[in-house]
XYZ file of N, CA, C and O in Angstrom:
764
model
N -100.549 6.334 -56.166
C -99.852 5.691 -55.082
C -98.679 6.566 -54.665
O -97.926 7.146 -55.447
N -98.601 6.595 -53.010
C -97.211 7.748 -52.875
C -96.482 6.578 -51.957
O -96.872 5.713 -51.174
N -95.374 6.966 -52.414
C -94.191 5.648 -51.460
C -93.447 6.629 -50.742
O -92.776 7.328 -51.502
N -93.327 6.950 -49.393
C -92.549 7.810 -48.540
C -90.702 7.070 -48.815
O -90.358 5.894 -48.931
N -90.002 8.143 -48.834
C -89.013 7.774 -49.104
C -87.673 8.865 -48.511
O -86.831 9.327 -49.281
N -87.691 9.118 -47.150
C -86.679 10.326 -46.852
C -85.671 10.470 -47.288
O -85.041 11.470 -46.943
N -85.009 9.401 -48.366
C -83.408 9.225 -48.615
C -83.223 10.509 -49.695
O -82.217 11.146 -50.006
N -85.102 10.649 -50.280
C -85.299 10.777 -51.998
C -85.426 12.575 -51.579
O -86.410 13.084 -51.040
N -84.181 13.296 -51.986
C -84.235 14.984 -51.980
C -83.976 15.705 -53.349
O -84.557 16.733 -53.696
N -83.114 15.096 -54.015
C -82.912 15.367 -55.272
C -83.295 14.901 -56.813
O -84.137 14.003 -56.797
N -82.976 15.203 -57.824
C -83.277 14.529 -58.717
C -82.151 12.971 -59.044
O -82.329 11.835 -59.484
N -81.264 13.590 -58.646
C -80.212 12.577 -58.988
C -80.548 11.419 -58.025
O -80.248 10.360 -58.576
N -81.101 11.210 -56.688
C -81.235 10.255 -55.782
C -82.857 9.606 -57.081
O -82.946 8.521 -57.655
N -83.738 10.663 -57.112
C -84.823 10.443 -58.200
C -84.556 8.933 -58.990
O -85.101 7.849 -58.777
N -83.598 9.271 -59.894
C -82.913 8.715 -60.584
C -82.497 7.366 -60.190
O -83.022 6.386 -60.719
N -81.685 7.265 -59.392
C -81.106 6.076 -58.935
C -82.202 5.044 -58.345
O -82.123 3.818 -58.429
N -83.456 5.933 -57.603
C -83.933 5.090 -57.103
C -85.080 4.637 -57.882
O -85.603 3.574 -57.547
N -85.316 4.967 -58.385
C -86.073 4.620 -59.951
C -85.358 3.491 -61.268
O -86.056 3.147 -62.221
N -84.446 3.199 -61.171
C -83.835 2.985 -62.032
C -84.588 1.834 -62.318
O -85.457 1.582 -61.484
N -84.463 0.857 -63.538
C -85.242 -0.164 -63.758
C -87.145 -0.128 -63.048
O -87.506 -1.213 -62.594
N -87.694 0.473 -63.016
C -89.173 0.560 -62.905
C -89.733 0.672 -64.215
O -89.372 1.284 -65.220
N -90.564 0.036 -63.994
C -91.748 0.655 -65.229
C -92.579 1.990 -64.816
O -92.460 3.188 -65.073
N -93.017 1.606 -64.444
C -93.653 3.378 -63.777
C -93.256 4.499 -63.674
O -92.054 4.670 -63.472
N -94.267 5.775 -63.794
C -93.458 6.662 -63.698
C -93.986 7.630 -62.477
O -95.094 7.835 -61.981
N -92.818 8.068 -62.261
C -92.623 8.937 -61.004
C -92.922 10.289 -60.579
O -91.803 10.801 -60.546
N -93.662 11.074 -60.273
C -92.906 12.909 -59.453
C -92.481 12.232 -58.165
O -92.966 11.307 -57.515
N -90.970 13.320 -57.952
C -90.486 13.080 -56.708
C -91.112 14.770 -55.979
O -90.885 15.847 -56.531
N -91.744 14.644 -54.930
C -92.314 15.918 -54.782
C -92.613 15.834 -52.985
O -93.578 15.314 -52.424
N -91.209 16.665 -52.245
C -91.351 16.359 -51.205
C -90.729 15.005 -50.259
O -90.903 14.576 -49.118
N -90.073 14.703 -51.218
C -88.849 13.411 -50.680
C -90.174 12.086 -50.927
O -90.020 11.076 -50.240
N -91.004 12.116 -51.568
C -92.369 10.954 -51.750
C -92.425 11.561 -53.571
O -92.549 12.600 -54.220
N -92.172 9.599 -53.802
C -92.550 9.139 -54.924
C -94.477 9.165 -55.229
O -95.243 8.341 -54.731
N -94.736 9.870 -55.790
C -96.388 9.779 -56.579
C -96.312 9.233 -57.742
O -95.446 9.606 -58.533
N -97.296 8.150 -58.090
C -96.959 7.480 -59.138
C -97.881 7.898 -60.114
O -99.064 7.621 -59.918
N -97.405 8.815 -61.631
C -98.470 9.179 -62.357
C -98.701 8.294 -63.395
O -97.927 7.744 -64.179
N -100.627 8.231 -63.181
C -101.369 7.179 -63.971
C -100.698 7.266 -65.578
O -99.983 8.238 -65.824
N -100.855 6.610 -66.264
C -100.545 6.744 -67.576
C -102.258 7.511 -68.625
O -103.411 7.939 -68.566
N -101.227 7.205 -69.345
C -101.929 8.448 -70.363
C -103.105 8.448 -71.212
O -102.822 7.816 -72.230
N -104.049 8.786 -71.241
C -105.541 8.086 -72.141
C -104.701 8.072 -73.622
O -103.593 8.544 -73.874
N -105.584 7.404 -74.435
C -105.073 6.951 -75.812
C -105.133 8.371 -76.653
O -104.252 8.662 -77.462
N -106.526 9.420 -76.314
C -106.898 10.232 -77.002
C -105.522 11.336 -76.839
O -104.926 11.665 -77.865
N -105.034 11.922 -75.356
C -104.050 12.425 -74.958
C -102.708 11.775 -76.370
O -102.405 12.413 -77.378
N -102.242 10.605 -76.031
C -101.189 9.864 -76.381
C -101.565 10.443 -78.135
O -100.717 11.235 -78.546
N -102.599 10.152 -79.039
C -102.879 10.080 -79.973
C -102.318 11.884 -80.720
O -101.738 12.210 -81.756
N -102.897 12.684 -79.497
C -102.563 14.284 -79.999
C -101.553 15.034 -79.470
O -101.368 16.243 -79.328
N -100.742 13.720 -79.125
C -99.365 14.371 -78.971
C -98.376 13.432 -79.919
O -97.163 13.544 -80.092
N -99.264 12.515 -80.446
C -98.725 11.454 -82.036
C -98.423 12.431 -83.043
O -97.460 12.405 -83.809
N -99.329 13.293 -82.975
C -99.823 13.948 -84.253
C -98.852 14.960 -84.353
O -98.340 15.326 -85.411
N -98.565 15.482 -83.048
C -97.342 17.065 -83.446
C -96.186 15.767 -83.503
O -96.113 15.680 -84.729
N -95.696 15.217 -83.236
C -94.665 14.312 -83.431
C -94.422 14.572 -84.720
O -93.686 15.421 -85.223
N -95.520 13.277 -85.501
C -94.841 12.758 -87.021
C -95.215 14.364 -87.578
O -95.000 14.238 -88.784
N -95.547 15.448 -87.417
C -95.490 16.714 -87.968
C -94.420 17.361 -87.880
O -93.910 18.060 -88.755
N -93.965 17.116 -86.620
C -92.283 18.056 -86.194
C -91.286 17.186 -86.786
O -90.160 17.643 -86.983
N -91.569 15.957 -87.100
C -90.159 15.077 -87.805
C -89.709 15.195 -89.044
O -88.762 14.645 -89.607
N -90.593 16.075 -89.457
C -90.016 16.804 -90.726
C -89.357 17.617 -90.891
O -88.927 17.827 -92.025
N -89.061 18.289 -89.986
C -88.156 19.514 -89.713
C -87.324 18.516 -89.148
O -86.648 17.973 -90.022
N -87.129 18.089 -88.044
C -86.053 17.418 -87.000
C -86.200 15.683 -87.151
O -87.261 15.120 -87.420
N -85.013 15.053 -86.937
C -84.835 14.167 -86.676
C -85.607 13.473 -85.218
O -86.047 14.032 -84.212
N -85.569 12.589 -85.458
C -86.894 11.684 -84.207
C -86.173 11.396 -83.208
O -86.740 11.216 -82.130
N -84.814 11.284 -83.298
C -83.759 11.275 -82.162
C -83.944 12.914 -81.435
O -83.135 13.348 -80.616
N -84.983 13.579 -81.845
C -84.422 14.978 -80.844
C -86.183 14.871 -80.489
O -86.610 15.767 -79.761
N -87.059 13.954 -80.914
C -88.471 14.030 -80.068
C -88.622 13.060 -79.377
O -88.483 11.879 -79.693
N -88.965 13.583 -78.226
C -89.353 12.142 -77.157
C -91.055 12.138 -76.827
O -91.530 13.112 -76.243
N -92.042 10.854 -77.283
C -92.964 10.921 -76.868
C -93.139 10.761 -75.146
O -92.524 9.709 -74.973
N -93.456 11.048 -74.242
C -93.855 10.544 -72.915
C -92.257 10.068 -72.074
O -91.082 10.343 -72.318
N -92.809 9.394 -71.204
C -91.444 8.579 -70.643
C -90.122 9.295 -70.074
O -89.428 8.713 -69.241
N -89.804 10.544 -70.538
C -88.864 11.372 -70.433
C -89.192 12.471 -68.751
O -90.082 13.267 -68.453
N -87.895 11.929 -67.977
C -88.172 12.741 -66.826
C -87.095 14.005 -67.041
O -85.948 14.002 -67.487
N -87.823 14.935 -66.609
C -86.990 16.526 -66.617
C -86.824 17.122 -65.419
O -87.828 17.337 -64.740
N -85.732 17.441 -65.013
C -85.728 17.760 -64.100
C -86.097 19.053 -63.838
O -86.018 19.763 -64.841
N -86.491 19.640 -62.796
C -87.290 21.022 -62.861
C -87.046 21.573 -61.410
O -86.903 20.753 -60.503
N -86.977 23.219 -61.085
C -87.056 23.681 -59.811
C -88.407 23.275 -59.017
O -89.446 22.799 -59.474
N -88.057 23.624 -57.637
C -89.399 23.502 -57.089
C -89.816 21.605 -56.981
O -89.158 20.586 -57.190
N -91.166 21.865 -56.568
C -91.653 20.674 -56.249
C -92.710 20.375 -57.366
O -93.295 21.219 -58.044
N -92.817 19.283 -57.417
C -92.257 18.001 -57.481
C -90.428 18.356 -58.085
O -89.830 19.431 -58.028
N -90.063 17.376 -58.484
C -88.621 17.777 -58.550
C -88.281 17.946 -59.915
O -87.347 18.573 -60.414
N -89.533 17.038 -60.635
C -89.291 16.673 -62.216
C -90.990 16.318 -62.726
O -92.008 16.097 -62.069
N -90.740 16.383 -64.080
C -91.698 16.139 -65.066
C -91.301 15.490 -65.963
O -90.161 15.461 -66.427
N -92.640 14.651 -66.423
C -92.850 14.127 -68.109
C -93.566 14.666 -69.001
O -94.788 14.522 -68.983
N -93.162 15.127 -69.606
C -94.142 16.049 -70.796
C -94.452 14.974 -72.132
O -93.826 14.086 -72.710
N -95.778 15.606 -72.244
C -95.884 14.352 -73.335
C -95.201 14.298 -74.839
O -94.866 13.400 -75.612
N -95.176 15.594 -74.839
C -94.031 15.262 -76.115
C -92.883 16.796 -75.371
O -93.262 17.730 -74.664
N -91.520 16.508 -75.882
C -90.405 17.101 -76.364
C -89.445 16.852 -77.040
O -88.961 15.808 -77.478
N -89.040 18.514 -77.138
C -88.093 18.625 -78.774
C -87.176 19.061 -77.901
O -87.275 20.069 -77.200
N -85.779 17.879 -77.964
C -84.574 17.808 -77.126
C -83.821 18.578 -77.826
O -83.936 18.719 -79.044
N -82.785 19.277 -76.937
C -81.407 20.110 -77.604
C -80.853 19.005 -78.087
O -80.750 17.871 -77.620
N -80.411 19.628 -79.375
C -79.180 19.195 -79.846
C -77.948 18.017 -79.344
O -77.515 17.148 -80.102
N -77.560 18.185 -78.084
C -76.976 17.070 -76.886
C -77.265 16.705 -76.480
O -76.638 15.725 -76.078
N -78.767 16.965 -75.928
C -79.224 15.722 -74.930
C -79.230 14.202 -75.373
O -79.038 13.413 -74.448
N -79.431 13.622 -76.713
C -79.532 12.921 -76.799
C -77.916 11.623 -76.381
O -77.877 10.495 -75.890
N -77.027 12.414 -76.813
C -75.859 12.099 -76.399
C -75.236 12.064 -75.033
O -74.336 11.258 -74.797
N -75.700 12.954 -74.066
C -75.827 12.970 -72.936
C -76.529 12.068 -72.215
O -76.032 11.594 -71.194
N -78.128 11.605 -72.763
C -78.688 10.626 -72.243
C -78.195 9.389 -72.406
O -78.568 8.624 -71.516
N -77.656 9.023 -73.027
C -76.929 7.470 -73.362
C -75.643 7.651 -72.167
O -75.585 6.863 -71.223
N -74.815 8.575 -72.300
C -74.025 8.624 -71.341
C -74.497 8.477 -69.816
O -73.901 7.769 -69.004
N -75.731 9.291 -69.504
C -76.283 8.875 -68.037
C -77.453 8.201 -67.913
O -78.240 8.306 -66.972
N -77.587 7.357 -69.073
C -77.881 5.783 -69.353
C -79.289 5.756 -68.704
O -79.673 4.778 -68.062
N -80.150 7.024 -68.921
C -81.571 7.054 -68.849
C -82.142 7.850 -69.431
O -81.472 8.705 -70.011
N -83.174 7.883 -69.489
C -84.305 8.747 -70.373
C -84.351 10.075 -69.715
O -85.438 10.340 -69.202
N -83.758 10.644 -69.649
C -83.271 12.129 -68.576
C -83.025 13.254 -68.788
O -82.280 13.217 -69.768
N -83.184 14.386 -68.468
C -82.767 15.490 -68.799
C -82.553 16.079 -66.804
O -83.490 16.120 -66.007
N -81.472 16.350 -66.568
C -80.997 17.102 -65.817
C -80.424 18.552 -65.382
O -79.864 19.300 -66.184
N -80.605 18.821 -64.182
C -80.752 20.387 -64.026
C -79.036 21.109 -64.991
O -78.888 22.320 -65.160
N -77.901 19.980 -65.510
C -76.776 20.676 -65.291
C -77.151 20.713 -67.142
O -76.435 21.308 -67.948
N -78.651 19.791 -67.581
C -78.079 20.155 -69.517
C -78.896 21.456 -69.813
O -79.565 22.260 -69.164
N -78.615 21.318 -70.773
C -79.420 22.411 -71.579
C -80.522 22.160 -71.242
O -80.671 20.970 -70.965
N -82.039 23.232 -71.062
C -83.383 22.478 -71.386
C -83.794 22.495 -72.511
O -83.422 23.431 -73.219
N -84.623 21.563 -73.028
C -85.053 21.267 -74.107
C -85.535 22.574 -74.598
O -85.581 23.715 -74.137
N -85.926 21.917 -75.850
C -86.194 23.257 -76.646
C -87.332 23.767 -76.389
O -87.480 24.896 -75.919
N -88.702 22.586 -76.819
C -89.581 22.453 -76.540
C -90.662 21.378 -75.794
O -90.577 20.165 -75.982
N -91.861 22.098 -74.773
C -92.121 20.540 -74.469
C -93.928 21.042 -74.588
O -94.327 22.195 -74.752
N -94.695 19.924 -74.462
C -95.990 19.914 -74.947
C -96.584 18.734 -73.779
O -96.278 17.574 -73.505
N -97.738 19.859 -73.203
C -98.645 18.405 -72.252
C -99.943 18.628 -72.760
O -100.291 19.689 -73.278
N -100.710 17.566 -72.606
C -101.899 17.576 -73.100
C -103.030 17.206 -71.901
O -103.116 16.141 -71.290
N -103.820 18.334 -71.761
C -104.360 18.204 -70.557
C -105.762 17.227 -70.536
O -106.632 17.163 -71.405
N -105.684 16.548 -69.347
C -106.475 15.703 -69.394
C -107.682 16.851 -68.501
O -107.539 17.965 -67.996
N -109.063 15.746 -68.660
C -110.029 16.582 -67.840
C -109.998 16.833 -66.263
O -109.543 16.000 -65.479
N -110.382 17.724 -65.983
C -110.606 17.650 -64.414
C -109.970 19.179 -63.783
O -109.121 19.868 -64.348
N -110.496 19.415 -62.741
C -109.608 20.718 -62.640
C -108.173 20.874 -61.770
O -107.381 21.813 -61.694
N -108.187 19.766 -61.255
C -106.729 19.488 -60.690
C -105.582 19.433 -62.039
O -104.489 19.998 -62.032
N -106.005 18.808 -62.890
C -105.381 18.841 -64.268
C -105.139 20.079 -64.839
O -104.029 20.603 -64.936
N -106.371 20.615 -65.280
C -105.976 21.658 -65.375
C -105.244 23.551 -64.920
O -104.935 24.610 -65.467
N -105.308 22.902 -63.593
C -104.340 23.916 -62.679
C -102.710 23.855 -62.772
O -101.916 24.795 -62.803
N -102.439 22.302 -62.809
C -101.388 21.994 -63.020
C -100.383 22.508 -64.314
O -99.290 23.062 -64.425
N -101.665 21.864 -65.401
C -100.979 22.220 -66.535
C -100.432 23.433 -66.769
O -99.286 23.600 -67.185
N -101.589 24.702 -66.396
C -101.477 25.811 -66.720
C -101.095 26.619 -65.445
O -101.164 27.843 -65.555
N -100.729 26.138 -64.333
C -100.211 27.182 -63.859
C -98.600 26.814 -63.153
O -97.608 27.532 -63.275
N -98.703 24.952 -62.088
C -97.804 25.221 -62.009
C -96.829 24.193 -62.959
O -95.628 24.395 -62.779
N -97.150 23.147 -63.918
C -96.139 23.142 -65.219
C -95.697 24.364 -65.620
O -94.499 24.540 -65.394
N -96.123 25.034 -66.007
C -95.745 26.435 -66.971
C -94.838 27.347 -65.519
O -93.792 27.935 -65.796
N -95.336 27.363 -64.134
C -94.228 28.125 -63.493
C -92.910 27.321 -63.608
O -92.017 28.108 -63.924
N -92.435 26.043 -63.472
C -91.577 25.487 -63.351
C -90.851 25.713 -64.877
O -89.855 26.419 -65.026
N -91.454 25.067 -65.859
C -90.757 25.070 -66.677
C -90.400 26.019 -67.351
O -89.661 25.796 -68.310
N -91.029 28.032 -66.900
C -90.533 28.716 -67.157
C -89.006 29.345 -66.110
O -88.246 30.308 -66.205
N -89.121 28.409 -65.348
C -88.002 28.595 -63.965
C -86.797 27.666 -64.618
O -85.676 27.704 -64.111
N -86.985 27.107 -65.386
C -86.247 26.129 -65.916
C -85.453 26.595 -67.413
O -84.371 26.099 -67.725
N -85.955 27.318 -68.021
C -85.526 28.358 -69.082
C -85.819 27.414 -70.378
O -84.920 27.083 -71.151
N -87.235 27.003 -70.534
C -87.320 26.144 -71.633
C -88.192 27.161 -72.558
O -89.239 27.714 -72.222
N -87.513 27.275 -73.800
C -87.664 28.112 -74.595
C -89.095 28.001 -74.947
O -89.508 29.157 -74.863
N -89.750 27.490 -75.179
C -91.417 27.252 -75.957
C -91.971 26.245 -74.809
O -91.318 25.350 -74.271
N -93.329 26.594 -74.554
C -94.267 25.328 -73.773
C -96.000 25.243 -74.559
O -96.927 26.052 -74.567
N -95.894 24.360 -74.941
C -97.541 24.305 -75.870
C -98.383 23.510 -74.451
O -97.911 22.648 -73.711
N -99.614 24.074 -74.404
C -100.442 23.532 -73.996
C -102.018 23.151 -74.570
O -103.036 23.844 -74.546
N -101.797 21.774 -75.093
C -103.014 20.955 -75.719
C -103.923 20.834 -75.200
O -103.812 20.029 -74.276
N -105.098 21.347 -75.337
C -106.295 21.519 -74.178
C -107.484 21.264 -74.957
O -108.002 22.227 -75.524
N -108.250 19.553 -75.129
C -109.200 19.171 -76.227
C -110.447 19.633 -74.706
O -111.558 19.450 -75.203
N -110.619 20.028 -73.460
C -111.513 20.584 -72.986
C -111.608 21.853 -73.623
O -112.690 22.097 -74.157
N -110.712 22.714 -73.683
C -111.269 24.256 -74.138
C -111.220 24.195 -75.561
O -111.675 25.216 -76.077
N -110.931 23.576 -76.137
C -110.871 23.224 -77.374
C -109.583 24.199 -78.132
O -109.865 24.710 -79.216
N -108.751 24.342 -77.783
C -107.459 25.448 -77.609
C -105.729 24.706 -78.056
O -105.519 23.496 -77.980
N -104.858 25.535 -78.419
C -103.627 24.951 -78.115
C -102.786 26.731 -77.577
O -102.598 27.686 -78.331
N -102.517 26.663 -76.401
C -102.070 27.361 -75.892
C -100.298 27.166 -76.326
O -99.700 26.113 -76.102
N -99.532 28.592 -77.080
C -98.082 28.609 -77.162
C -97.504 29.563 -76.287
O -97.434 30.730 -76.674
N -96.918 29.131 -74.745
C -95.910 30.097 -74.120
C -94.481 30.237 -75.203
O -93.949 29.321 -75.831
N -94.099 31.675 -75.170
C -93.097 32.156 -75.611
C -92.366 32.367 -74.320
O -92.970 32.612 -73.275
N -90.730 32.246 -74.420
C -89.910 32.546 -72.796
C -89.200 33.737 -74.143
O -88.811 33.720 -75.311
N -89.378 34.613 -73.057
C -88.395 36.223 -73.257
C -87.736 36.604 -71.970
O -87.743 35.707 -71.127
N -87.128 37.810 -71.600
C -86.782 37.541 -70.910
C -87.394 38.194 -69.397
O -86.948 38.029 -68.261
N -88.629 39.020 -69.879
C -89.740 39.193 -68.839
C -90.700 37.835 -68.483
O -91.768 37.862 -67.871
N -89.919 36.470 -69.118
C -91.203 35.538 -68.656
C -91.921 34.774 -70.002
O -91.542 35.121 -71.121
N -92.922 33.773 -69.868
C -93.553 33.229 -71.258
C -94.628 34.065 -71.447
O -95.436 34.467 -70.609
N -94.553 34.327 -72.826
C -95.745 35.526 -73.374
C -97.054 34.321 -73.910
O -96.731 33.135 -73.984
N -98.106 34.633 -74.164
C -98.821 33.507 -74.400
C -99.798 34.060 -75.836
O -100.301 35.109 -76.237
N -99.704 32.884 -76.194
C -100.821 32.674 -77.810
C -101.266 31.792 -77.675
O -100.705 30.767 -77.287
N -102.690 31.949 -78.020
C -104.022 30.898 -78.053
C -104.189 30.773 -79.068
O -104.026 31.720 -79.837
N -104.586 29.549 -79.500
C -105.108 29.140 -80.780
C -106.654 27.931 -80.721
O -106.963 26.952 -80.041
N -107.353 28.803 -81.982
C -108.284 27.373 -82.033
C -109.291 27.389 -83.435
O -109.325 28.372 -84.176
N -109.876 26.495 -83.609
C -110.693 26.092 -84.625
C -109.550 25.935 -86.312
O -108.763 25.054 -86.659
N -109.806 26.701 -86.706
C -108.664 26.850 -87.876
C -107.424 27.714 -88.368
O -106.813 28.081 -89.372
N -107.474 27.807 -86.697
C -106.087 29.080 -86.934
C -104.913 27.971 -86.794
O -104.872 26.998 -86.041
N -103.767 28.516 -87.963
C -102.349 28.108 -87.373
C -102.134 28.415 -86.167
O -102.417 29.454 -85.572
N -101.397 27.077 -85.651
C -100.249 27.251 -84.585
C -99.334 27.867 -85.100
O -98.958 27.543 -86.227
N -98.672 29.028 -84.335
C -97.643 29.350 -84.475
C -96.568 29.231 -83.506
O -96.786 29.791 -82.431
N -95.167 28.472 -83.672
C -94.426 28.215 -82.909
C -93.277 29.265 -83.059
O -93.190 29.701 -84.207
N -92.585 29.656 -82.372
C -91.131 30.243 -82.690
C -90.242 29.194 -83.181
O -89.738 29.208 -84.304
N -90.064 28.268 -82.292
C -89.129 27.477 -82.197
C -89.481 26.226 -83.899
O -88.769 25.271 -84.209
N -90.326 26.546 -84.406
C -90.762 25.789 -85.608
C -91.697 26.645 -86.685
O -92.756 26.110 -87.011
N -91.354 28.018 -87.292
C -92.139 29.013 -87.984
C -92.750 28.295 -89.256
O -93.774 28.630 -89.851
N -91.884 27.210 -89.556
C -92.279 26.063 -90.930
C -93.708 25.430 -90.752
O -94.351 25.020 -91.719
N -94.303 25.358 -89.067
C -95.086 24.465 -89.049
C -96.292 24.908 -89.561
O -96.464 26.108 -89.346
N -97.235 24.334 -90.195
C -98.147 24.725 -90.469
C -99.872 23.859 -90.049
O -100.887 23.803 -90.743
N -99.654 23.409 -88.943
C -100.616 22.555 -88.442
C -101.755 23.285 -87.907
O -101.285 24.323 -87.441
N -103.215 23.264 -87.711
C -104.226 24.254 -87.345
C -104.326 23.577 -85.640
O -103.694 22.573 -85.314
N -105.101 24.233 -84.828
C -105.748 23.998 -83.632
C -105.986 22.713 -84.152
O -105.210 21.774 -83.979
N -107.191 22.637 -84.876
C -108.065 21.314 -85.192
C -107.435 20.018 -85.518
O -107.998 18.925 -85.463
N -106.088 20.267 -85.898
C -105.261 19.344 -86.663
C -104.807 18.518 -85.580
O -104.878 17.291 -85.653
N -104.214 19.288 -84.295
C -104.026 18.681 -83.850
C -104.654 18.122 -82.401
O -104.027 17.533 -81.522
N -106.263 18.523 -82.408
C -106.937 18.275 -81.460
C -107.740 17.232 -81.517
O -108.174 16.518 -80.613
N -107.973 17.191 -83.170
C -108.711 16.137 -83.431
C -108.478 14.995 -83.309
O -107.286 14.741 -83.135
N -109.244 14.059 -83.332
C -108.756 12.623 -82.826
C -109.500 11.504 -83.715
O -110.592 11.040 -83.388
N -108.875 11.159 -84.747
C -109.689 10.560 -85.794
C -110.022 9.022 -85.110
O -110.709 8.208 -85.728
């Protein structure tokens, strides 16, 4: 569903005019698009790097879903299905009293989408998620892909995200988490 809305240019108008909805939003082009929610299988293998990364980090710095980011370019913002928040955001978000990350915080550390089927999906994921959120200076971007059977890790340097594929029984390897020791399969699978 797209709701025309000329007032809507920024993220911060985003914001306001969203406030109390259940739904969630891209503002892309001054028009609200309302994105469907998430299959269980998606939701389930982005469960899985969760309770894996909460061993290293506290659960106050992972957000499953729900979390809008603000981002260059169009649409204006994203939800990634999982991220690993800086250090402040969480304190910051209580202060601007939504589930938010804005162009003035830090970006997260890390964020993770899990691509659903189709090839509109997968253009998105992999070309323009990953342009934005490398425009955005977010240190690590995983891309969960149970079609190619893959977990794709962008690295940001400062020529850009370098990329590592993973699959069947190879470790993931993260920068931003060298402790982890989870395989492709581990976290593609869907018991």
């Amino acid at each position: 569903m797209v709701q025309a809305n000329p007032q809507l240019q920024t993220f911060e108008d985003f914001l306001n005019y969203t406030e109390g909805t259940d739904a969630y939003y891209e503002l892309a082009n001054g028009e609200l698009v309302e994105m469907p929610p998430e299959s269980d299988e998606s939701l389930y293998r982005a469960m899985r790097l969760y309770e894996a990364l909460k061993a290293f980090i506290g659960m106050r710095q992972i957000r499953l879903q729900g979390l809008a980011i603000a981002v260059p370019g169009q649409p204006k913002n994203r939800y990634p299905d999982l991220t690993v928040l800086h250090p402040d955001h969480p304190q910051q978000m209580s202060a601007l009293g939504r589930a938010a990350i804005t162009l003035d915080m830090e970006p997260p550390r890390v964020v993770v989408e899990v691509v659903s089927p189709g090839n509109e999906n997968h253009r998105r994921d992999y070309f323009e998620k990953r342009n934005q959120y490398e425009w955005r200076g977010i240190p690590e971007y995983w891309i969960i892909d149970p079609v190619l059977d893959q977990v794709t890790v962008l690295s940001l340097s400062e020529s850009g995200y370098s990329e590592a594929v993973f699959s069947g029984d190879e470790t993931v390897c993260s920068p931003a988490f060298p402790e982890l020791t989870l395989s492709a399969n581990d976290i593609l699978t869907v018991d």
